[in-house]
């Protein structure tokens, strides 16, 4: 089955710093890739997604590009804010199970 | 509207109680999911319903019993739970069970504590 590996956290940054959270996947077939964000005490919100190689997903200043050659989907943001502090999950769907496989999650802490 | 609602928000129950979690969506989605999330861990899939029929059961103990009465509603019936079942239970839905490109939309979750 699929698997997703994320960089360990927590990631601590100062406001306006550049953010990268690494995500790599293993899959048979052509999975769709997602980034979800979870704020404390809440459910998961879709941040962005990409459904085929070389697609770039973007939302609220966050971007990630589906790289088939490196099996990666790294999340980036040019200038983080305190309000971006949350846990970020990379996830993939496989064409067989049609269910999400999540990475372990990366906690981001942004300090003023 | 991309809202999935879940009730109750919090639930405390004893090991001999019977309770139910409820999930609702009005987006016309035909796939619905239950996930369990322990603290500081990612969500783990429990059940998938496709067109109101159970299509995936991830070897979940029988003390968890899902039900999909109609295309908008998903229940999770709980009976004789153990303290280790305490977790955040998340419901999700997506448009088409057959498409892996569809986004899953999550509810806010029910935080369950088993005493």
Coordinates of N, CA and C in Angstrom, one line a residue:
Chain A
X1 N 0.8 -1.2 0.0 CA 0.0 0.0 0.0 C 0.8 1.2 0.0
X2 N 0.2 2.4 0.0 CA 0.9 3.7 0.0 C 1.5 4.0 1.3
X3 N 2.5 4.8 1.3 CA 3.0 5.4 2.6 C 3.5 6.8 2.3
X4 N 3.4 7.6 3.4 CA 3.8 9.0 3.3 C 4.8 9.3 4.4
X5 N 5.9 10.0 4.1 CA 6.9 10.3 5.1 C 7.0 11.8 5.2
X6 N 6.9 12.4 6.4 CA 7.1 13.8 6.6 C 8.2 14.1 7.5
X7 N 8.8 15.2 7.4 CA 9.9 15.6 8.3 C 9.3 15.7 9.7
X8 N 10.2 15.4 10.7 CA 9.8 15.4 12.1 C 9.7 16.9 12.5
X9 N 8.8 17.1 13.4 CA 8.7 18.5 14.0 C 9.1 18.4 15.4
X10 N 8.9 19.5 16.2 CA 8.3 20.7 15.7 C 9.2 21.6 14.9
X11 N 8.7 22.4 14.0 CA 9.4 23.4 13.3 C 9.1 24.7 13.9
X12 N 10.1 25.4 14.4 CA 9.9 26.7 15.0 C 10.5 27.8 14.2
X13 N 9.7 28.8 13.8 CA 10.2 29.8 12.9 C 9.8 31.2 13.5
X14 N 10.5 32.2 13.1 CA 10.1 33.6 13.4 C 9.1 34.0 12.3
X15 N 8.3 35.0 12.7 CA 7.3 35.5 11.7 C 8.1 36.1 10.5
X16 N 7.5 35.9 9.3 CA 8.0 36.3 8.0 C 9.1 35.4 7.5
X17 N 9.5 34.3 8.2 CA 10.5 33.4 7.7 C 9.9 32.5 6.6
X18 N 10.8 31.9 5.9 CA 10.5 31.0 4.8 C 10.2 29.6 5.4
X19 N 9.2 29.0 4.9 CA 8.8 27.6 5.4 C 8.9 26.6 4.4
X20 N 9.6 25.5 4.7 CA 9.5 24.2 3.9 C 9.2 23.1 4.8
X21 N 8.2 22.3 4.5 CA 8.0 21.0 5.2 C 8.1 19.9 4.1
X22 N 9.0 19.0 4.3 CA 9.2 18.0 3.3 C 8.2 16.8 3.5
X23 N 7.9 16.3 2.3 CA 6.9 15.2 2.2 C 7.3 14.3 1.1
X24 N 7.5 13.0 1.3 CA 7.8 12.1 0.2 C 6.8 10.9 0.3
X25 N 6.5 10.3 -0.8 CA 5.5 9.2 -0.8 C 6.0 8.0 -1.5
X26 N 5.4 6.9 -1.2 CA 5.6 5.7 -2.0 C 4.2 5.2 -2.4
X27 N 4.1 4.8 -3.6 CA 2.8 4.4 -4.1 C 2.9 3.5 -5.4
X28 N 1.9 2.7 -5.6 CA 1.8 2.1 -6.9 C 0.7 2.9 -7.6
X29 N 0.9 3.0 -8.9 CA -0.1 3.8 -9.6 C 0.2 5.3 -9.4
X30 N -0.8 6.1 -9.6 CA -0.7 7.6 -9.6 C -1.6 8.2 -8.5
X31 N -1.0 8.3 -7.3 CA -1.9 8.9 -6.2 C -2.1 10.4 -6.4
X32 N -3.2 10.8 -5.8 CA -3.4 12.3 -5.6 C -2.8 12.6 -4.3
X33 N -2.3 13.9 -4.2 CA -1.5 14.3 -3.0 C -2.2 15.5 -2.4
X34 N -2.2 15.6 -1.1 CA -2.9 16.6 -0.3 C -2.0 17.1 0.8
X35 N -2.2 18.4 1.2 CA -1.8 18.9 2.4 C -3.0 19.4 3.2
X36 N -3.1 18.9 4.4 CA -4.2 19.3 5.3 C -3.6 20.0 6.5
X37 N -4.3 20.9 7.1 CA -3.9 21.6 8.3 C -4.9 21.4 9.4
X38 N -4.3 21.2 10.6 CA -5.2 21.0 11.8 C -4.8 22.0 12.9
X39 N -5.7 22.9 13.2 CA -5.5 23.9 14.3 C -5.9 23.2 15.6
X40 N -5.4 23.7 16.7 CA -5.6 23.0 18.0 C -7.1 22.8 18.3
X41 N -7.5 21.6 18.6 CA -8.9 21.3 19.0 C -9.8 21.3 17.8
X42 N -9.3 21.2 16.6 CA -10.2 21.3 15.4 C -10.0 20.0 14.5
X43 N -10.9 19.9 13.5 CA -10.7 18.9 12.5 C -9.7 19.3 11.5
X44 N -9.6 18.5 10.4 CA -8.6 18.8 9.4 C -9.2 19.7 8.3
X45 N -8.5 20.6 7.8 CA -8.9 21.5 6.7 C -8.0 21.2 5.5
X46 N -8.6 21.1 4.3 CA -7.7 21.0 3.2 C -7.0 22.3 2.9
X47 N -5.7 22.2 2.7 CA -4.9 23.4 2.4 C -4.7 23.5 0.9
X48 N -4.2 22.4 0.3 CA -4.1 22.4 -1.1 C -3.9 20.9 -1.6
X49 N -4.0 20.8 -2.9 CA -3.9 19.4 -3.4 C -3.4 19.4 -4.9
X50 N -2.9 18.3 -5.3 CA -2.4 18.1 -6.7 C -2.7 16.7 -7.1
X51 N -3.2 16.5 -8.3 CA -3.7 15.2 -8.7 C -2.9 14.6 -9.8
X52 N -1.9 15.3 -10.4 CA -1.1 14.6 -11.3 C 0.3 15.2 -11.3
X53 N 1.3 14.5 -11.9 CA 2.7 15.0 -11.9 C 2.8 16.4 -12.5
X54 N 3.6 17.2 -11.8 CA 4.0 18.6 -12.2 C 2.9 19.6 -11.8
X55 N 1.7 19.1 -11.3 CA 0.7 20.0 -10.8 C 1.2 20.8 -9.6
X56 N 0.9 22.1 -9.5 CA 1.2 22.9 -8.4 C -0.1 23.2 -7.7
X57 N -0.2 22.9 -6.4 CA -1.4 23.3 -5.6 C -1.0 24.5 -4.8
X58 N -1.9 25.5 -4.7 CA -1.6 26.7 -3.9 C -2.8 27.2 -3.2
X59 N -2.6 27.8 -2.0 CA -3.7 28.4 -1.3 C -3.1 29.2 -0.1
X60 N -3.6 30.4 0.1 CA -3.3 31.2 1.3 C -1.8 31.4 1.3
X61 N -1.1 31.5 0.2 CA 0.4 31.7 0.2 C 1.2 30.4 0.3
X62 N 0.5 29.3 0.5 CA 1.2 28.0 0.6 C 1.2 27.4 -0.8
X63 N 2.3 26.7 -1.1 CA 2.4 26.0 -2.4 C 3.1 24.7 -2.3
X64 N 2.7 23.7 -3.2 CA 3.4 22.4 -3.2 C 3.3 21.9 -4.6
X65 N 4.4 21.3 -5.1 CA 4.4 20.8 -6.5 C 4.6 19.3 -6.5
X66 N 3.8 18.6 -7.2 CA 3.8 17.1 -7.3 C 5.0 16.7 -8.2
X67 N 6.0 16.2 -7.6 CA 7.2 15.8 -8.3 C 7.3 14.3 -8.4
X68 N 7.0 13.7 -9.5 CA 7.0 12.3 -9.7 C 8.4 11.7 -9.7
X69 N 9.3 12.5 -10.2 CA 10.7 11.9 -10.3 C 11.4 11.8 -9.0
X70 N 11.0 12.6 -8.0 CA 11.5 12.5 -6.7 C 10.5 12.0 -5.7
X71 N 9.3 11.7 -6.1 CA 8.2 11.2 -5.3 C 8.0 12.2 -4.1
X72 N 7.9 13.4 -4.4 CA 7.8 14.4 -3.3 C 6.7 15.4 -3.5
X73 N 6.3 16.1 -2.4 CA 5.2 17.0 -2.4 C 5.5 18.0 -1.3
X74 N 6.6 18.7 -1.4 CA 7.0 19.6 -0.3 C 6.2 20.8 -0.2
X75 N 5.8 21.2 1.1 CA 5.0 22.4 1.3 C 5.9 23.6 1.6
X76 N 5.6 24.7 0.9 CA 6.4 25.9 1.1 C 5.5 27.2 1.3
X77 N 6.1 28.1 2.0 CA 5.4 29.4 2.1 C 6.5 30.5 2.3
X78 N 6.4 31.5 1.6 CA 7.4 32.5 1.6 C 7.6 33.3 2.9
X79 N 6.5 33.5 3.6 CA 6.5 34.4 4.8 C 5.4 33.9 5.7
X80 N 5.8 33.2 6.8 CA 4.8 32.7 7.7 C 4.4 33.7 8.7
X81 N 3.2 33.5 9.2 CA 2.6 34.3 10.2 C 2.3 33.5 11.5
X82 N 2.1 34.2 12.6 CA 1.8 33.5 13.8 C 0.6 32.6 13.7
X83 N -0.4 33.1 12.9 CA -1.7 32.4 12.7 C -1.5 31.1 11.9
X84 N -0.3 30.9 11.3 CA 0.0 29.6 10.6 C 0.4 28.5 11.5
X85 N 0.5 28.8 12.8 CA 0.9 27.8 13.8 C -0.2 26.7 13.8
X86 N 0.2 25.5 13.6 CA -0.8 24.4 13.5 C 0.0 23.1 13.2
X87 N -0.7 22.0 13.0 CA -0.1 20.8 12.6 C -0.4 20.5 11.1
X88 N 0.5 20.2 10.3 CA 0.4 20.0 8.9 C 0.6 18.6 8.5
X89 N -0.4 18.0 7.8 CA -0.4 16.6 7.4 C -0.3 16.5 5.9
X90 N 0.7 15.8 5.4 CA 0.7 15.4 4.0 C 0.0 14.1 3.8
X91 N -0.8 13.9 2.7 CA -1.6 12.7 2.6 C -1.6 12.3 1.1
X92 N -1.9 11.0 0.9 CA -2.1 10.6 -0.5 C -3.3 9.6 -0.5
X93 N -3.9 9.6 -1.7 CA -4.9 8.5 -1.9 C -4.4 7.5 -2.9
X94 N -4.7 6.3 -2.7 CA -4.3 5.3 -3.7 C -5.6 4.9 -4.5
X95 N -5.3 4.6 -5.8 CA -6.5 4.3 -6.7 C -7.2 3.1 -6.3
X96 N -6.6 2.2 -5.5 CA -7.3 1.0 -5.0 C -8.2 1.2 -3.9
X97 N -7.6 1.7 -2.8 CA -8.4 1.8 -1.5 C -9.3 3.1 -1.5
X98 N -8.8 4.1 -2.3 CA -9.6 5.4 -2.3 C -9.7 6.0 -0.9
X99 N -8.8 5.7 -0.1 CA -8.8 6.3 1.3 C -7.5 7.0 1.5
X100 N -7.5 8.0 2.4 CA -6.3 8.8 2.6 C -5.3 8.0 3.5
X101 N -4.0 8.1 3.1 CA -2.9 7.7 3.9 C -2.2 8.9 4.3
X102 N -2.0 9.1 5.6 CA -1.4 10.3 6.2 C 0.0 10.1 6.6
X103 N 0.8 11.2 6.4 CA 2.1 11.2 7.1 C 1.9 11.5 8.6
X104 N 3.0 11.5 9.3 CA 2.9 11.6 10.8 C 2.5 13.0 11.3
X105 N 2.6 14.0 10.4 CA 2.2 15.3 10.8 C 3.5 16.1 11.3
X106 N 3.5 17.4 11.0 CA 4.6 18.3 11.4 C 4.0 19.5 12.1
X107 N 4.4 19.7 13.3 CA 3.9 20.8 14.1 C 4.7 22.0 13.8
X108 N 4.1 23.1 13.4 CA 4.7 24.4 13.1 C 4.4 25.4 14.2
X109 N 5.4 26.0 14.7 CA 5.2 27.0 15.7 C 5.9 28.3 15.2
X110 N 5.1 29.4 15.0 CA 5.6 30.6 14.5 C 5.6 31.6 15.6
X111 N 6.8 32.2 15.9 CA 6.9 33.1 17.0 C 6.9 34.6 16.5
X112 N 6.3 35.5 17.2 CA 6.3 36.9 16.8 C 7.7 37.5 16.8
Chain B
X1 N -21.0 25.4 -0.1 CA -20.9 25.0 1.3 C -20.1 23.6 1.3
X2 N -19.0 23.6 2.1 CA -18.2 22.4 2.2 C -18.2 21.9 3.7
X3 N -19.4 21.9 4.3 CA -19.4 21.7 5.7 C -19.8 20.2 6.0
X4 N -19.1 19.6 6.9 CA -19.4 18.4 7.5 C -19.6 18.7 9.0
X5 N -20.8 18.3 9.5 CA -21.0 18.6 10.9 C -21.0 17.3 11.7
X6 N -20.6 17.4 13.0 CA -20.5 16.2 13.9 C -21.0 16.6 15.2
X7 N -21.8 15.7 15.8 CA -22.3 15.8 17.2 C -22.1 14.5 17.9
X8 N -21.9 14.6 19.2 CA -21.6 15.8 20.0 C -20.2 16.2 19.8
X9 N -19.8 17.4 20.3 CA -18.4 17.8 20.2 C -17.5 17.1 21.2
X10 N -18.1 16.9 22.4 CA -17.4 16.1 23.4 C -18.3 15.0 23.9
X11 N -17.7 13.9 24.3 CA -18.5 12.8 24.9 C -17.6 12.1 25.9
X12 N -18.2 11.9 27.1 CA -17.6 11.1 28.2 C -18.5 10.0 28.5
X13 N -17.9 8.8 28.4 CA -18.8 7.6 28.7 C -18.0 6.5 29.5
X14 N -18.8 5.8 30.2 CA -18.2 4.6 31.0 C -18.1 3.4 30.1
X15 N -17.4 2.4 30.5 CA -17.1 1.3 29.7 C -18.4 0.4 29.5
X16 N -19.4 0.6 30.3 CA -20.7 -0.2 30.0 C -21.7 0.6 29.3
X17 N -21.4 1.9 28.9 CA -22.4 2.7 28.3 C -22.6 2.3 26.8
X18 N -23.7 2.7 26.2 CA -23.9 2.7 24.8 C -24.2 4.1 24.3
X19 N -23.4 4.6 23.4 CA -23.6 6.0 22.8 C -23.4 5.9 21.3
X20 N -23.8 7.0 20.7 CA -23.6 7.1 19.2 C -23.1 8.5 18.9
X21 N -22.2 8.5 17.9 CA -21.7 9.7 17.2 C -22.4 9.9 15.9
X22 N -22.7 11.2 15.6 CA -23.4 11.5 14.4 C -22.6 12.4 13.5
X23 N -22.8 12.2 12.2 CA -22.1 13.0 11.2 C -23.1 13.3 10.1
X24 N -23.1 14.5 9.6 CA -24.0 14.9 8.5 C -23.3 15.8 7.5
X25 N -23.7 15.6 6.3 CA -23.2 16.5 5.2 C -24.4 16.6 4.2
X26 N -24.4 17.8 3.6 CA -25.5 18.1 2.6 C -24.8 18.6 1.3
X27 N -23.7 18.0 0.9 CA -23.0 18.3 -0.3 C -23.3 17.4 -1.4
X28 N -24.1 16.4 -1.1 CA -24.4 15.4 -2.2 C -23.3 14.4 -2.3
X29 N -22.4 14.3 -1.3 CA -21.3 13.3 -1.4 C -21.8 11.9 -1.2
X30 N -21.2 11.0 -1.9 CA -21.6 9.6 -1.8 C -20.6 8.7 -1.1
X31 N -19.5 9.2 -0.7 CA -18.5 8.5 0.1 C -18.4 9.1 1.5
X32 N -18.5 8.4 2.5 CA -18.3 8.9 3.9 C -17.4 8.0 4.7
X33 N -16.7 8.6 5.6 CA -15.5 7.9 6.3 C -15.6 8.2 7.8
X34 N -15.1 7.3 8.5 CA -14.8 7.5 9.9 C -13.3 7.3 10.1
X35 N -12.6 8.2 10.8 CA -11.3 8.1 11.2 C -11.2 8.3 12.7
X36 N -10.1 7.7 13.3 CA -9.8 7.8 14.7 C -8.4 8.5 14.8
X37 N -8.3 9.5 15.6 CA -7.1 10.2 15.8 C -6.7 10.3 17.3
X38 N -5.6 9.6 17.6 CA -5.0 9.7 19.0 C -4.1 11.0 19.0
X39 N -3.9 11.4 20.2 CA -3.1 12.7 20.4 C -1.7 12.6 19.8
X40 N -1.4 13.6 19.1 CA -0.1 13.8 18.4 C 0.1 12.7 17.3
X41 N -0.9 12.1 16.8 CA -0.8 11.1 15.7 C -1.7 11.5 14.6
X42 N -1.4 11.0 13.4 CA -2.3 11.3 12.2 C -3.6 10.5 12.4
X43 N -4.6 10.9 11.6 CA -5.9 10.1 11.6 C -5.6 8.7 11.0
X44 N -6.4 7.7 11.6 CA -6.3 6.4 11.1 C -7.7 6.0 10.6
X45 N -7.8 5.5 9.4 CA -9.0 5.1 8.8 C -9.7 3.9 9.6
X46 N -11.0 4.1 9.8 CA -11.8 3.0 10.4 C -12.7 2.3 9.4
X47 N -13.6 3.2 8.8 CA -14.6 2.7 7.9 C -14.8 3.6 6.7
X48 N -15.2 3.0 5.6 CA -15.6 3.7 4.4 C -17.0 3.2 4.0
X49 N -17.9 4.2 3.7 CA -19.2 3.9 3.1 C -19.2 4.5 1.7
X50 N -19.6 3.6 0.7 CA -19.7 4.0 -0.7 C -21.2 3.8 -1.0
X51 N -21.9 4.9 -1.4 CA -23.3 4.8 -1.8 C -24.1 4.0 -0.7
X52 N -23.9 4.5 0.5 CA -24.6 4.0 1.7 C -24.3 2.5 2.1
X53 N -23.3 1.9 1.4 CA -22.9 0.6 1.8 C -21.5 0.5 2.3
X54 N -21.3 -0.3 3.3 CA -19.9 -0.4 3.9 C -19.0 -1.0 2.9
X55 N -17.9 -0.3 2.5 CA -17.0 -0.9 1.6 C -15.6 -1.2 2.2
X56 N -15.3 -0.5 3.2 CA -14.0 -0.8 3.9 C -14.2 -0.8 5.4
X57 N -13.7 -1.9 6.0 CA -13.7 -2.0 7.5 C -12.2 -2.3 7.8
X58 N -11.5 -1.4 8.5 CA -10.1 -1.6 8.7 C -9.9 -2.5 10.0
X59 N -10.5 -3.6 10.0 CA -10.4 -4.6 11.1 C -10.6 -3.9 12.4
X60 N -11.7 -3.1 12.5 CA -12.1 -2.4 13.7 C -12.8 -3.3 14.6
X61 N -12.6 -3.3 15.9 CA -13.3 -4.1 16.9 C -14.8 -3.9 16.8
X62 N -15.5 -5.0 17.1 CA -17.0 -4.9 16.9 C -17.7 -4.0 17.9
X63 N -17.0 -3.5 18.9 CA -17.6 -2.5 19.8 C -17.8 -1.2 19.1
X64 N -17.3 -1.0 17.9 CA -17.6 0.1 17.1 C -18.5 -0.4 15.9
X65 N -19.7 0.2 15.8 CA -20.6 -0.3 14.8 C -21.1 0.9 14.0
X66 N -20.7 0.9 12.7 CA -21.1 2.1 11.9 C -22.4 1.8 11.2
X67 N -23.1 2.9 10.8 CA -24.4 2.8 10.2 C -24.5 4.0 9.3
X68 N -25.1 3.8 8.1 CA -25.3 4.9 7.1 C -26.8 4.9 6.7
X69 N -27.7 5.5 7.5 CA -29.1 5.4 7.2 C -29.5 6.0 5.9
X70 N -28.8 7.1 5.4 CA -29.1 7.7 4.1 C -27.8 8.4 3.6
X71 N -27.9 9.0 2.5 CA -26.7 9.5 1.8 C -26.1 10.7 2.6
X72 N -26.9 11.3 3.5 CA -26.4 12.5 4.2 C -25.9 12.2 5.6
X73 N -26.2 11.1 6.1 CA -26.0 10.8 7.5 C -25.1 9.6 7.7
X74 N -24.2 9.7 8.7 CA -23.4 8.6 9.1 C -23.3 8.5 10.6
X75 N -23.5 7.4 11.2 CA -23.5 7.2 12.6 C -22.4 6.2 13.0
X76 N -21.9 6.4 14.2 CA -21.0 5.4 14.8 C -21.5 5.0 16.2
X77 N -21.9 3.8 16.3 CA -22.5 3.3 17.6 C -21.4 2.7 18.4
X78 N -21.4 3.1 19.7 CA -20.3 2.7 20.6 C -20.9 1.9 21.7
X79 N -20.2 0.8 22.0 CA -20.7 -0.1 23.1 C -19.5 -0.8 23.7
X80 N -19.5 -0.8 25.1 CA -18.4 -1.5 25.8 C -17.0 -1.1 25.4
X81 N -16.8 0.2 25.3 CA -15.5 0.7 24.9 C -14.5 0.6 26.0
X82 N -13.3 0.6 25.7 CA -12.1 0.6 26.6 C -11.5 2.0 26.7
X83 N -10.8 2.2 27.8 CA -10.2 3.5 28.0 C -9.2 3.9 26.8
X84 N -8.6 2.9 26.2 CA -7.7 3.2 25.1 C -8.4 3.6 23.8
X85 N -9.7 3.5 23.8 CA -10.5 4.0 22.7 C -10.7 5.5 22.8
X86 N -10.3 6.1 23.9 CA -10.4 7.6 24.0 C -9.6 8.2 22.9
X87 N -10.2 9.1 22.1 CA -9.5 9.7 20.9 C -10.5 10.8 20.3
X88 N -10.0 11.4 19.3 CA -10.8 12.3 18.5 C -11.3 11.5 17.3
X89 N -12.6 11.4 17.1 CA -13.2 10.7 16.0 C -13.7 11.7 15.0
X90 N -13.1 11.5 13.8 CA -13.3 12.4 12.7 C -14.2 11.7 11.6
X91 N -15.2 12.5 11.1 CA -16.0 12.1 10.0 C -15.5 12.9 8.8
X92 N -15.6 12.2 7.6 CA -15.2 12.9 6.4 C -16.1 12.5 5.3
X93 N -16.2 13.3 4.2 CA -17.0 12.9 3.0 C -16.3 13.3 1.8
X94 N -16.6 12.6 0.7 CA -16.0 13.0 -0.6 C -17.1 12.7 -1.7
X95 N -17.0 13.4 -2.8 CA -18.0 13.4 -3.8 C -18.3 12.0 -4.4
X96 N -17.3 11.3 -4.9 CA -17.5 10.1 -5.6 C -16.6 9.0 -5.0
X97 N -17.2 7.9 -4.6 CA -16.4 6.8 -4.1 C -15.4 6.2 -5.0
X98 N -15.6 6.4 -6.3 CA -14.7 5.8 -7.3 C -13.5 6.7 -7.7
X99 N -13.4 7.9 -7.2 CA -12.4 8.8 -7.7 C -11.4 9.2 -6.6
X100 N -10.2 8.8 -6.8 CA -9.1 9.1 -5.8 C -8.7 10.6 -5.9
X101 N -9.1 11.3 -6.9 CA -8.7 12.7 -7.0 C -9.6 13.6 -6.1
X102 N -10.7 13.1 -5.7 CA -11.7 13.9 -4.9 C -11.1 14.3 -3.6
X103 N -11.4 15.5 -3.1 CA -11.0 16.0 -1.8 C -11.9 15.3 -0.7
X104 N -11.4 14.9 0.4 CA -12.1 14.5 1.5 C -12.3 15.8 2.4
X105 N -13.5 16.0 2.8 CA -13.9 17.2 3.7 C -14.1 16.6 5.1
X106 N -13.5 17.2 6.1 CA -13.6 16.7 7.4 C -14.5 17.5 8.3
X107 N -15.1 16.8 9.2 CA -15.9 17.5 10.3 C -14.9 17.9 11.4
X108 N -15.4 18.6 12.4 CA -14.6 19.1 13.5 C -14.2 18.0 14.5
X109 N -14.9 16.9 14.4 CA -14.6 15.8 15.3 C -15.4 15.7 16.6
X110 N -15.4 14.5 17.1 CA -16.0 14.3 18.5 C -14.9 13.8 19.4
X111 N -14.6 14.6 20.4 CA -13.6 14.1 21.4 C -14.2 13.2 22.4
X112 N -13.8 11.9 22.3 CA -14.4 10.9 23.2 C -13.4 10.6 24.3
X113 N -14.0 10.5 25.5 CA -13.2 10.1 26.7 C -13.9 8.9 27.3
X114 N -13.3 7.8 27.4 CA -13.8 6.5 28.0 C -13.2 6.4 29.4
X115 N -14.1 6.4 30.4 CA -13.6 6.2 31.8 C -13.6 4.8 32.3

